[in-house]
PDB file of C-alpha atoms in Angstrom:
ATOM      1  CA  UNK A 135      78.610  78.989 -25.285  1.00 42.00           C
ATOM      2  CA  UNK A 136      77.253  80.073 -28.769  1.00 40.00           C
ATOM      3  CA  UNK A 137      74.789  77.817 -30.400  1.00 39.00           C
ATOM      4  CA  UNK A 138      75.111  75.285 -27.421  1.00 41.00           C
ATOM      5  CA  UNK A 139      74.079  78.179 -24.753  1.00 40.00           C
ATOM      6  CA  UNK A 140      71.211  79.719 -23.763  1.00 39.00           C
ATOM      7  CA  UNK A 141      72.012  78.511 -20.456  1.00 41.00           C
ATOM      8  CA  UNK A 142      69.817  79.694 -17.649  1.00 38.00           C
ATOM      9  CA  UNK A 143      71.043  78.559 -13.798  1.00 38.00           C
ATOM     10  CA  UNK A 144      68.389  79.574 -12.344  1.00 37.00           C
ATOM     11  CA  UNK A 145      65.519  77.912 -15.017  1.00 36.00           C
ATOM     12  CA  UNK A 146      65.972  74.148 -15.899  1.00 33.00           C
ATOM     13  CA  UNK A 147      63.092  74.318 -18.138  1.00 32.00           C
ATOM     14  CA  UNK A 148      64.504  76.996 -20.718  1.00 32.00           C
ATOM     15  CA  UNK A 149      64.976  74.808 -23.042  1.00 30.00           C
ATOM     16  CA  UNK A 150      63.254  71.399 -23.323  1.00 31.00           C
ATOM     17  CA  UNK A 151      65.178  68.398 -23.205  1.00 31.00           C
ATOM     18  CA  UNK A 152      63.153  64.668 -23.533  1.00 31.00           C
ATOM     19  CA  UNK A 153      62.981  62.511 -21.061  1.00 31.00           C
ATOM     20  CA  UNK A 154      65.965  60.941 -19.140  1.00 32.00           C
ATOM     21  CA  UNK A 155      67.159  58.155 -20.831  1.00 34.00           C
ATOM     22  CA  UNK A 156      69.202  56.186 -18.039  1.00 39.00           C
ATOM     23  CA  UNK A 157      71.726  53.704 -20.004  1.00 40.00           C
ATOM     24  CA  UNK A 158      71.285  50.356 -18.332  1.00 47.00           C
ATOM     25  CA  UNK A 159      67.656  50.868 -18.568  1.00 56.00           C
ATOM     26  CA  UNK A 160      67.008  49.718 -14.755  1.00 61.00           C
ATOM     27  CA  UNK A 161      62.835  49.722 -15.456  1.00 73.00           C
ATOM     28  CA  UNK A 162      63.215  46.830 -17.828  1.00 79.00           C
ATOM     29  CA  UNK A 163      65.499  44.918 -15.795  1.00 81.00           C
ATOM     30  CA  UNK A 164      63.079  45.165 -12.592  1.00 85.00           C
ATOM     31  CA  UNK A 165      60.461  44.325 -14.889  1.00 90.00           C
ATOM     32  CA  UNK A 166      62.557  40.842 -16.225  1.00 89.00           C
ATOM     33  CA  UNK A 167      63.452  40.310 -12.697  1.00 91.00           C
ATOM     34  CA  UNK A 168      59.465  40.922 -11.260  1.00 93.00           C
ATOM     35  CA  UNK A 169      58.249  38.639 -14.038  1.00 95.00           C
ATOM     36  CA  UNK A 170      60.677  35.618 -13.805  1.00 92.00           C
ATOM     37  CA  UNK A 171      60.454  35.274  -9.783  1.00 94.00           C
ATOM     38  CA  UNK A 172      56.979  36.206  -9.782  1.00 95.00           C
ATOM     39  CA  UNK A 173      56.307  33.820 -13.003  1.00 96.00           C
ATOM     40  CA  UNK A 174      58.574  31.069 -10.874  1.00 95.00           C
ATOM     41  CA  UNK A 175      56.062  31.555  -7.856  1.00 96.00           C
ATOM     42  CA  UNK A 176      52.442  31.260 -10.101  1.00 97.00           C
ATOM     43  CA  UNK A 177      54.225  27.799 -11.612  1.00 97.00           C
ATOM     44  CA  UNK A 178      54.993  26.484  -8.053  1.00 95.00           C
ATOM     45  CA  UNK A 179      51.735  27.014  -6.861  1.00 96.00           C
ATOM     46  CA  UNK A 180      50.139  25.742  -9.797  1.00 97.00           C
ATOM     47  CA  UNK A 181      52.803  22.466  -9.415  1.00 96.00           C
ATOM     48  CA  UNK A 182      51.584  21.577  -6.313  1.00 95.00           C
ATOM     49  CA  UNK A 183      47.765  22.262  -6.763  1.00 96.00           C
ATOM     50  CA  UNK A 184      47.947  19.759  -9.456  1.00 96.00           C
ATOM     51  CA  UNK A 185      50.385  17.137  -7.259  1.00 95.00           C
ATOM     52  CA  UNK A 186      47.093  17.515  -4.354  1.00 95.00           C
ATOM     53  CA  UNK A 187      45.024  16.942  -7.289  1.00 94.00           C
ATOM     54  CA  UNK A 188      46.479  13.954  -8.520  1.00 94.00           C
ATOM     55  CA  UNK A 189      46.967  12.565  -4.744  1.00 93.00           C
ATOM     56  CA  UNK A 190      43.697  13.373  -3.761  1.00 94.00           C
ATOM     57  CA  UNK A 191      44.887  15.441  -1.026  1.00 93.00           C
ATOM     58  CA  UNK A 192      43.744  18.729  -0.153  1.00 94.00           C
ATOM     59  CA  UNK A 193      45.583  22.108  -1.459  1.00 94.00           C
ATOM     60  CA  UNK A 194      46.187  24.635   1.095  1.00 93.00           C
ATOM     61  CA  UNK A 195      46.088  27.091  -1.364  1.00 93.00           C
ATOM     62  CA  UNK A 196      46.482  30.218   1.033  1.00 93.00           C
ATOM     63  CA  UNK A 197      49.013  29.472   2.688  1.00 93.00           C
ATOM     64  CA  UNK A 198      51.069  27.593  -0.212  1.00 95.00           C
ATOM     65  CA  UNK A 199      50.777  30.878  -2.374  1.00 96.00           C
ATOM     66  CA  UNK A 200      52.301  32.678   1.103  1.00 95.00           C
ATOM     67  CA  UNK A 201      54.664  31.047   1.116  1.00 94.00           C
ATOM     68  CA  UNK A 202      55.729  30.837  -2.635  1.00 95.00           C
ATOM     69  CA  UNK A 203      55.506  34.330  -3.005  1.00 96.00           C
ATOM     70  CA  UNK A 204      57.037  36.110   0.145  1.00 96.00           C
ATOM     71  CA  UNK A 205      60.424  33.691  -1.609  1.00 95.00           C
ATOM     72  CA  UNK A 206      60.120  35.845  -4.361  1.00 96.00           C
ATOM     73  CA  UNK A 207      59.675  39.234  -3.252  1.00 96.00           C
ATOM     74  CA  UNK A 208      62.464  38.392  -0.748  1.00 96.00           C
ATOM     75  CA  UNK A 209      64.612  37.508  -4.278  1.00 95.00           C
ATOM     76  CA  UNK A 210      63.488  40.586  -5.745  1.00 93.00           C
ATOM     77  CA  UNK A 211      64.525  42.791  -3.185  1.00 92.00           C
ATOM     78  CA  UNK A 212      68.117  40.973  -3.198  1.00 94.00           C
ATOM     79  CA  UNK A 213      68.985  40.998  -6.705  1.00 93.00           C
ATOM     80  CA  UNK A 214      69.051  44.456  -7.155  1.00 89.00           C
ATOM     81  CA  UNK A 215      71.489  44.627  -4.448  1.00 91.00           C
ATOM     82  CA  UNK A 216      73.094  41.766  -6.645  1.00 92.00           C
ATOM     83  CA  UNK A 217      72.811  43.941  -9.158  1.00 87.00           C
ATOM     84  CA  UNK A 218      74.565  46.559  -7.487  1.00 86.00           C
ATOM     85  CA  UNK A 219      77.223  44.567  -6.516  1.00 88.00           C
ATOM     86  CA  UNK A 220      77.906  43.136 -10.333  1.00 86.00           C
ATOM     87  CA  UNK A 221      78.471  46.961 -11.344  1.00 78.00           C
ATOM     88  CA  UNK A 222      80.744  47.876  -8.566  1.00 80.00           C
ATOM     89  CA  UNK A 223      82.950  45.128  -8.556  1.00 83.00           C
ATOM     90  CA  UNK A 224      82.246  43.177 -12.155  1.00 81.00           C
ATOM     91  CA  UNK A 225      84.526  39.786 -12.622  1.00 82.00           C
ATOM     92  CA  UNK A 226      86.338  40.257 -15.531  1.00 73.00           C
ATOM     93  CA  UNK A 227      89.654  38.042 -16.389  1.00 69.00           C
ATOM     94  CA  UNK A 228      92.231  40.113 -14.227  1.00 67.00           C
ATOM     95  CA  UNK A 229      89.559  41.229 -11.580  1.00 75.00           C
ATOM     96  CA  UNK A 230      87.720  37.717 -10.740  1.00 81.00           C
ATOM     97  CA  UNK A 231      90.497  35.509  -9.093  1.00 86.00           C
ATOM     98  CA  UNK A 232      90.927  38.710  -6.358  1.00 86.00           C
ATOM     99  CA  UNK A 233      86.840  39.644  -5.655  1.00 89.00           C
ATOM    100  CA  UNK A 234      85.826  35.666  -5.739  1.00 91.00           C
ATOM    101  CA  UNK A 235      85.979  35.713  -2.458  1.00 92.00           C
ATOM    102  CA  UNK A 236      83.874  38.042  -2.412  1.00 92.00           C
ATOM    103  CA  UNK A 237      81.180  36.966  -3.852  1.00 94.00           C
ATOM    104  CA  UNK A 238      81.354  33.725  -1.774  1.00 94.00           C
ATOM    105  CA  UNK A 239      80.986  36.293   1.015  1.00 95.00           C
ATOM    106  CA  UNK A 240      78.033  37.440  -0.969  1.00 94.00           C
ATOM    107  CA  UNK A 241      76.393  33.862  -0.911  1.00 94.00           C
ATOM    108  CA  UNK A 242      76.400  33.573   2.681  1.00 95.00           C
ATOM    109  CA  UNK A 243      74.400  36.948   3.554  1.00 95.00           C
ATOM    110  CA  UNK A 244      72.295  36.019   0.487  1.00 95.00           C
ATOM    111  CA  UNK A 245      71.105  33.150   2.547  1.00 95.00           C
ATOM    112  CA  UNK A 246      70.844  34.315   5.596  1.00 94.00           C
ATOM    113  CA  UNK A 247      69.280  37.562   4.175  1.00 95.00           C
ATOM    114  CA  UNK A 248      66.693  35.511   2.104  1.00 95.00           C
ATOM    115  CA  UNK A 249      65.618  32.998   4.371  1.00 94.00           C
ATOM    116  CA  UNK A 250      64.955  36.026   7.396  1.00 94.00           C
ATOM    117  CA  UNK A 251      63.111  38.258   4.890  1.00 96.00           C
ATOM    118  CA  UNK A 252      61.160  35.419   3.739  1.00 95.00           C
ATOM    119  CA  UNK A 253      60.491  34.337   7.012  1.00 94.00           C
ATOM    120  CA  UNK A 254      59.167  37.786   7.995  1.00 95.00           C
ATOM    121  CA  UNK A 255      57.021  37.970   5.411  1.00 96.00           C
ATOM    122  CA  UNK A 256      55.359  34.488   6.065  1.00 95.00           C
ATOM    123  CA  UNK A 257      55.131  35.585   9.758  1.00 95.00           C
ATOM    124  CA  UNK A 258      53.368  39.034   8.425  1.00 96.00           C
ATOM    125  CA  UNK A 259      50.996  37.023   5.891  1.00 95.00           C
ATOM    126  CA  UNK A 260      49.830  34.684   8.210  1.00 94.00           C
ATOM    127  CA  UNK A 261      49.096  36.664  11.190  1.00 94.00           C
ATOM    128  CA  UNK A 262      46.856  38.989   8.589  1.00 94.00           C
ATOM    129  CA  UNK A 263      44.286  35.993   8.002  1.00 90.00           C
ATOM    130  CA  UNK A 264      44.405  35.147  11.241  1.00 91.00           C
ATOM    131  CA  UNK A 265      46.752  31.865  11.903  1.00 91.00           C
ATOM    132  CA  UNK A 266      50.375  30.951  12.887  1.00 90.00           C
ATOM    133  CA  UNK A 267      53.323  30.659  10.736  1.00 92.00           C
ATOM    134  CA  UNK A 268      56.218  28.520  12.129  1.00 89.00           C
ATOM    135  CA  UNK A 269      59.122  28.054   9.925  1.00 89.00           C
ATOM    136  CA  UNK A 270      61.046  25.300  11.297  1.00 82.00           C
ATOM    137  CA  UNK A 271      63.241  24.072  13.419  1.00 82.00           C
ATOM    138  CA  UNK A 272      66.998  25.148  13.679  1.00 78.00           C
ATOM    139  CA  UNK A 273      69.574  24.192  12.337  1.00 83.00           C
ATOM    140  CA  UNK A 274      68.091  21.447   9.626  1.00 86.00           C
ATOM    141  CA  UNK A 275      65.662  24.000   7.774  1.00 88.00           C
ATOM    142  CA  UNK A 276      68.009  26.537   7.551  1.00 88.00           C
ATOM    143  CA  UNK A 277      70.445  24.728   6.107  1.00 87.00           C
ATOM    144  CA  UNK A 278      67.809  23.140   4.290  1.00 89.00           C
ATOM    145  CA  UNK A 279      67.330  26.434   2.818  1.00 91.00           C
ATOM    146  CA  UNK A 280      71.283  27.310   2.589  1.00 93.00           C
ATOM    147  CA  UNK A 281      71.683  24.603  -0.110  1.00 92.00           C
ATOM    148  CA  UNK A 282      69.063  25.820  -2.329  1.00 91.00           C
ATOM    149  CA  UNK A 283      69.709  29.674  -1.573  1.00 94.00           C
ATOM    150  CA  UNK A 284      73.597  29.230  -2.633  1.00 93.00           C
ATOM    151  CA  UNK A 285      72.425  27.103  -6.039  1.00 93.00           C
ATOM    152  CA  UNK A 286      69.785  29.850  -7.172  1.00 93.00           C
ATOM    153  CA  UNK A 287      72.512  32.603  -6.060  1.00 95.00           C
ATOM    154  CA  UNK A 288      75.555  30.969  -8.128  1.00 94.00           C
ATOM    155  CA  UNK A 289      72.721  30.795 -10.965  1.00 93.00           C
ATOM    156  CA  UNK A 290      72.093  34.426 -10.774  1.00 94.00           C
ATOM    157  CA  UNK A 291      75.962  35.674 -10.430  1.00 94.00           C
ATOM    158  CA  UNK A 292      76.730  33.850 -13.876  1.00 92.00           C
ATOM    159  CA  UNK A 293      73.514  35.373 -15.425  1.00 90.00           C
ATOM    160  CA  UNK A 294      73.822  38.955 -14.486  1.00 89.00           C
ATOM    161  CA  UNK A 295      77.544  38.883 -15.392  1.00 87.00           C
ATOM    162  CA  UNK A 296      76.643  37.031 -18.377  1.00 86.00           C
ATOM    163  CA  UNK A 297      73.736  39.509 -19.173  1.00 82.00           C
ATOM    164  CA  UNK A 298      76.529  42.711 -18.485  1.00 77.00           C
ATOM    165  CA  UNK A 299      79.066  40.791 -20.680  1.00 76.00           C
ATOM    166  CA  UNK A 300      76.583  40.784 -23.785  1.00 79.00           C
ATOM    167  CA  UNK A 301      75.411  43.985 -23.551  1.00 73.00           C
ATOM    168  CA  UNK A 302      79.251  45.273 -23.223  1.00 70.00           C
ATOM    169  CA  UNK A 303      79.519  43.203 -26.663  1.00 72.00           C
ATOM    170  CA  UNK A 304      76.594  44.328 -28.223  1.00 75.00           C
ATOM    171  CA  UNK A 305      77.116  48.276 -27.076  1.00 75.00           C
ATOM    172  CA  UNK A 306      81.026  47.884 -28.176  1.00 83.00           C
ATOM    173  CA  UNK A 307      83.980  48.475 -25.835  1.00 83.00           C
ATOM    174  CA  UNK A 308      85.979  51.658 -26.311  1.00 84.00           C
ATOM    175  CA  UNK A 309      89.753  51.342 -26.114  1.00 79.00           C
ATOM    176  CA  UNK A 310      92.719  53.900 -26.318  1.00 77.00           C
ATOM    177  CA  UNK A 311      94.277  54.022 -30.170  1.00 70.00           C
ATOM    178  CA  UNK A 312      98.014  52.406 -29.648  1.00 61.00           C
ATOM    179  CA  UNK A 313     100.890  53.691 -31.381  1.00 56.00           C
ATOM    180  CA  UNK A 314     101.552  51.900 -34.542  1.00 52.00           C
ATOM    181  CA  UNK A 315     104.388  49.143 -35.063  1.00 48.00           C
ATOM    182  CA  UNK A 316     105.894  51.018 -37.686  1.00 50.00           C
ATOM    183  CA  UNK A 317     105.813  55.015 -38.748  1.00 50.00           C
ATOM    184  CA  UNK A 318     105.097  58.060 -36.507  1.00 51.00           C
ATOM    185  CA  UNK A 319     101.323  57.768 -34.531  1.00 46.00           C
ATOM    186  CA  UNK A 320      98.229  59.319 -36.739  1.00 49.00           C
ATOM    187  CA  UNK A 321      97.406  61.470 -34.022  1.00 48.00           C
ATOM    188  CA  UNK A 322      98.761  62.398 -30.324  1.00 50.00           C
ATOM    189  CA  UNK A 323      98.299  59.194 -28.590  1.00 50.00           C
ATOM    190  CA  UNK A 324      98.506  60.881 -24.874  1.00 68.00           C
ATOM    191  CA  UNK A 325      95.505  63.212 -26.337  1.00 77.00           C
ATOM    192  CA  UNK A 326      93.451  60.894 -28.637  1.00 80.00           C
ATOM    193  CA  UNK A 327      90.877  62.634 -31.332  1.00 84.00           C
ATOM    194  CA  UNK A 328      89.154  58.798 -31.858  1.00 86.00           C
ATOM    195  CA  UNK A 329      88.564  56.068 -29.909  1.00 87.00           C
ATOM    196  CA  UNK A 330      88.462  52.347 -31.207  1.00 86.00           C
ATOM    197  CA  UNK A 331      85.428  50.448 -30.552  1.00 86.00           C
ATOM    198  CA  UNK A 332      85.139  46.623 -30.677  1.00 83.00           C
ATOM    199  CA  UNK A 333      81.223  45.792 -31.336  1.00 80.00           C
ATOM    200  CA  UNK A 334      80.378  42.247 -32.225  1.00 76.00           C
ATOM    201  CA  UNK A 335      83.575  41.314 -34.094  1.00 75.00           C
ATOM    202  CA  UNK A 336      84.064  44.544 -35.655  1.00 82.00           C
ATOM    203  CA  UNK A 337      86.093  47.564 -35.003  1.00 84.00           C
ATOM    204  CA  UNK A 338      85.222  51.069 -35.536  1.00 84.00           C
ATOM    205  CA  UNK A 339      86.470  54.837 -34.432  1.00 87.00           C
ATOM    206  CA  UNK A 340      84.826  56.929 -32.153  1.00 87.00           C
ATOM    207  CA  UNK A 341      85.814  60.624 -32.165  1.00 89.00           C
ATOM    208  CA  UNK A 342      86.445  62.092 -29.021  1.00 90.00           C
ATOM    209  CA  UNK A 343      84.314  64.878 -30.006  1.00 91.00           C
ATOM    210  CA  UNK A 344      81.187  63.293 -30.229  1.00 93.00           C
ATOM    211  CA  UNK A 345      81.280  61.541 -26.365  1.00 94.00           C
ATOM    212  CA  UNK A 346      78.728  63.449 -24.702  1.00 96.00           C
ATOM    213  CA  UNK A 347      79.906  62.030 -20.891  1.00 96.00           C
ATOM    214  CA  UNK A 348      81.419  59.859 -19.309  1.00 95.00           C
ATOM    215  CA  UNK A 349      80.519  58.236 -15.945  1.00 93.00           C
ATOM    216  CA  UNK A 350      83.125  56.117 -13.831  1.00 91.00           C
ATOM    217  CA  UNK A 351      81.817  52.441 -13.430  1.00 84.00           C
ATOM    218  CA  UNK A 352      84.633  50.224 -11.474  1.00 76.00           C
ATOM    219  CA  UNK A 353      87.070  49.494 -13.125  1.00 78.00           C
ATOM    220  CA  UNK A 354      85.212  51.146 -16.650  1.00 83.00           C
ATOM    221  CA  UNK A 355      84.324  54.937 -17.849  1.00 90.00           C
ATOM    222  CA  UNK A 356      81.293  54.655 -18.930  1.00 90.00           C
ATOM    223  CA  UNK A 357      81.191  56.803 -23.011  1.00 92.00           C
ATOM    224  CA  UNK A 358      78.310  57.997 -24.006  1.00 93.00           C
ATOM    225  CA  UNK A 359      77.631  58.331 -27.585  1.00 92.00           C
ATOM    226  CA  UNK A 360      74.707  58.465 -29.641  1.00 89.00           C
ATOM    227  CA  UNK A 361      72.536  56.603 -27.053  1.00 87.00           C
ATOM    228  CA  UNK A 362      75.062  54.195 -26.685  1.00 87.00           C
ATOM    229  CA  UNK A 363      77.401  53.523 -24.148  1.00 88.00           C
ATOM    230  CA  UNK A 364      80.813  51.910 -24.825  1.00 89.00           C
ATOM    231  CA  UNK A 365      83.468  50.597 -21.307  1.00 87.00           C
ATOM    232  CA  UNK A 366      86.709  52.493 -21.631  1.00 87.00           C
ATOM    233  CA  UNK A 367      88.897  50.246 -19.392  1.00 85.00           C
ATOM    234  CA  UNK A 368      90.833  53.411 -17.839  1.00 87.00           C
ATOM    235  CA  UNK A 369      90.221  55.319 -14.766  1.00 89.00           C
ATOM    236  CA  UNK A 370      88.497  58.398 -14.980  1.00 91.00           C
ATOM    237  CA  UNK A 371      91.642  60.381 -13.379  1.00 90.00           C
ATOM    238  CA  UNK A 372      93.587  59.609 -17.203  1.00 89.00           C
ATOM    239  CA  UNK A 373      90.585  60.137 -19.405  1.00 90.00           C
ATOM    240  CA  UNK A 374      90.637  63.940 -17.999  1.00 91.00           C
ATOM    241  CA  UNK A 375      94.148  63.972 -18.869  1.00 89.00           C
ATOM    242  CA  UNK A 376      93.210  62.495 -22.377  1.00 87.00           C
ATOM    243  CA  UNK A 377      90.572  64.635 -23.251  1.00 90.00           C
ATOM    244  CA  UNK A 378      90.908  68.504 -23.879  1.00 90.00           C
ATOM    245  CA  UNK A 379      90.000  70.436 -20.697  1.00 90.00           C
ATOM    246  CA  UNK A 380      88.541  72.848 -23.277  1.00 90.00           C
ATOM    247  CA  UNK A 381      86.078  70.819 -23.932  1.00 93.00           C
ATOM    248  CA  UNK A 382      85.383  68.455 -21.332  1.00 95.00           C
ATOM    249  CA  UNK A 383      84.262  69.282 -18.068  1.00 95.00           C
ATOM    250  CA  UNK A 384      84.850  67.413 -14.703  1.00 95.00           C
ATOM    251  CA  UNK A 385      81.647  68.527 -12.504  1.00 96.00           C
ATOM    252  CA  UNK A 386      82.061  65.445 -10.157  1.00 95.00           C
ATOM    253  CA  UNK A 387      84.662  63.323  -9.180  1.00 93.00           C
ATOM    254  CA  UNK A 388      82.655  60.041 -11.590  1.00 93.00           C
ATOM    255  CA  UNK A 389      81.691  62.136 -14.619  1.00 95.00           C
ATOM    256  CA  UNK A 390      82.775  64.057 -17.284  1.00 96.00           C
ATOM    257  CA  UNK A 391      81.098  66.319 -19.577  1.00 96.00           C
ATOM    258  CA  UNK A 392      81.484  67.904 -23.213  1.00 96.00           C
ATOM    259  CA  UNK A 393      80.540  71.655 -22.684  1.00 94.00           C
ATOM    260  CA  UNK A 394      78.136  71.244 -26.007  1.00 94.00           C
ATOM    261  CA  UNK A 395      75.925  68.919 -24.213  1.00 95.00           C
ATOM    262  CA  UNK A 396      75.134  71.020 -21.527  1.00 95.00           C
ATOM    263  CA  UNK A 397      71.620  72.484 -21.444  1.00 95.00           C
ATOM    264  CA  UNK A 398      70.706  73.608 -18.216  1.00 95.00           C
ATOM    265  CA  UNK A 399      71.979  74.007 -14.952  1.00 95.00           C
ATOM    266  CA  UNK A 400      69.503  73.018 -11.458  1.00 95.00           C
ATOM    267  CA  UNK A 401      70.974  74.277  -8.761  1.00 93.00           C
ATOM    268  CA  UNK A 402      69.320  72.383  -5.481  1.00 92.00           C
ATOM    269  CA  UNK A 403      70.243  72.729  -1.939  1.00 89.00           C
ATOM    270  CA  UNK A 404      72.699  72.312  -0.364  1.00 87.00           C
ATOM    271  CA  UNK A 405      74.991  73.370  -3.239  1.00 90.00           C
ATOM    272  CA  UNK A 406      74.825  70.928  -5.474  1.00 93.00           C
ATOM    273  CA  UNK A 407      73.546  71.295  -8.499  1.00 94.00           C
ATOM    274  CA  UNK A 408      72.221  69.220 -11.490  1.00 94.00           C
ATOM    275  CA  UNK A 409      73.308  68.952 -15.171  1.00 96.00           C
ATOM    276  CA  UNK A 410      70.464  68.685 -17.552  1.00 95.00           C
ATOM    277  CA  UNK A 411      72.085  66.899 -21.056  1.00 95.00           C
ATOM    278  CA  UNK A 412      70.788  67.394 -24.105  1.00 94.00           C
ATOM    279  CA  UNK A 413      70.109  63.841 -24.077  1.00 92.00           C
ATOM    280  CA  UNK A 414      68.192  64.190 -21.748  1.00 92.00           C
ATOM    281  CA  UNK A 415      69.990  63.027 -18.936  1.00 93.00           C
ATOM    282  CA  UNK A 416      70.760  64.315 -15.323  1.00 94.00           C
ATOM    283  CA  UNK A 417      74.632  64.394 -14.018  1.00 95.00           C
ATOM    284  CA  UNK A 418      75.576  65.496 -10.667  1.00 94.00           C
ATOM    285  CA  UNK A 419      77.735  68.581 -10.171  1.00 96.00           C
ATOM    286  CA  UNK A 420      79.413  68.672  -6.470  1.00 94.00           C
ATOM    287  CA  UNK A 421      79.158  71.771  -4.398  1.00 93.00           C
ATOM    288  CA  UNK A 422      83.042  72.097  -5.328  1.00 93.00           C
ATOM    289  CA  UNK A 423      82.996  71.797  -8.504  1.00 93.00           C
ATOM    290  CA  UNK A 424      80.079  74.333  -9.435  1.00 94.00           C
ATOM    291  CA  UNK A 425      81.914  77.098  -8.830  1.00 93.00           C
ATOM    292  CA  UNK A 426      84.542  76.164 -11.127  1.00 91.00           C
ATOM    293  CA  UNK A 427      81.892  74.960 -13.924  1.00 92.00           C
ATOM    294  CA  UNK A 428      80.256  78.072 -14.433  1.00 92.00           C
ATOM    295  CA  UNK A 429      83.712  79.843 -14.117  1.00 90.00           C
ATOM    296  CA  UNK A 430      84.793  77.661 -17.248  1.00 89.00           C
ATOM    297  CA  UNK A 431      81.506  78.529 -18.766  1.00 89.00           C
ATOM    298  CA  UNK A 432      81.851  82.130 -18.729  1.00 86.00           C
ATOM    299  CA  UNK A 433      85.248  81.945 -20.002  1.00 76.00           C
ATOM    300  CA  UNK A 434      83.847  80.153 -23.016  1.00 61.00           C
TER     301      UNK A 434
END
């Protein structure tokens, strides 16, 4: 592979590579997530020490902050399957009127999900200091519950979409250069050498050569470029057929790879094996497809 060799299989470490870099940065979004439910639970206890305060009542603090919090850890632990969800199937303008249903689907098992975690938890909680948690009786609390659950879940579908949608326009989205109105194309459209890219209002080219991978996300390719990623809408089937096979690798069925990025290889058990970027970063190669990487590696 020339300069861009001194590949060892066997020895991931032969040539340093930083730390991974993953592109949606999940460790700050846990950490936004941990502090505003967590933040949400302090403030309600606070709330209603103060209310006893004012009443002259008395402020159960134990079990109120129980209760407060085992709501919010039960949140936490859904909305990264929300999360999850808003990457697989995203609502865009042509996708949302088909997977709405969907995520009405969605609202349901959030409740039911949130109220019997939370309800756990309580249960857990209390019978550590020693006393009895009952939660209610059935069916008004629960649907007590259900009316809040759905409002705080609607709330968090438009902000995580919201949050994806702004960091799409703030990264850029790639698209495919079209054929001009008039005169013969620049380039080969079927076999593109730029890509344009739509960032905040303005539009600038890509080249082809300097996308280091790509990783399928719905109905997106993921391009990585300089520490950015920018969408592709285009399945990742086409962008192989776009991009020159001598150049880009397909070492699993959701990623591609330029060649010059490759560092190391990790092969683990079972097969599989591990692409170490030069980014830093870790793609997957299936047990199928290593074979055929290192053969196009040695032909290089």
């Amino acid at each position: 592979m020339g300069n861009n060799g001194g590949m060892e299989s066997g020895d991931p470490a032969a040539l340093p590579v930083p730390a991974a870099e993953r592109p949606h940065r999940p460790g700050l979004t846990a950490v936004f997530w941990a502090v505003l439910f967590l933040g949400t639970a302090v403030a309600n206890v606070l709330v209603k020490w103060m209310r006893a305060l004012r009443d002259g009542e008395a402020f159960p603090a134990g079990a109120t902050s129980i209760e407060e919090f085992s709501s919010a850890f039960a949140s936490l632990g859904l909305v990264a399957l929300l999360h999850a969800a808003a990457r697989r199937w995203p609502l865009h303008a042509d996708t949302w009127r088909r997977r709405i249903g969907l995520y009405v689907l969605g609202g349901i098992a959030w409740w039911l999900l949130h109220v019997s975690a939370m309800v756990l938890l309580r249960k857990l909680a209390f019978a550590v200091i020693g006393q009895h948690y009952t939660y209610g009786d059935w069916p008004a609390q629960w649907f007590y519950e259900f009316f809040k659950d759905v409002q705080t879940y609607s709330l968090l579908v438009v902000a995580v979409h919201a949050v994806a949608w702004f960091g799409r326009q703030r990264q850029g989205e790639a698209h495919l250069l079209a054929p001009p109105d008039d005169g013969p194309p620049v380039e080969p459209v079927e076999r593109p050498q730029h890509f344009l890219v739509r960032k905040l209002g303005k539009e600038f080219l890509v080249a082809t050569g300097d996308v280091e991978y790509a990783q399928a996300a719905g109905n997106y390719v993921n391009l990585r470029v300089r520490g950015h990623d920018y969408p592709l809408r285009i399945t990742m089937a086409v962008l192989e057929q776009r991009l020159d096979p001598a150049v880009f690798l397909r070492p699993h069925r959701s990623w591609l790879i330029h060649r010059g990025q490759l560092r190391s290889i990790e092969p683990l058990d079972g097969g599989e094996a591990l692409l170490h970027m030069a980014d830093g970063a870790k793609v997957p190669c299936s047990r199928r497809q290593l074979p055929l990487l290192r053969q196009a590696l040695a032909g290089s």
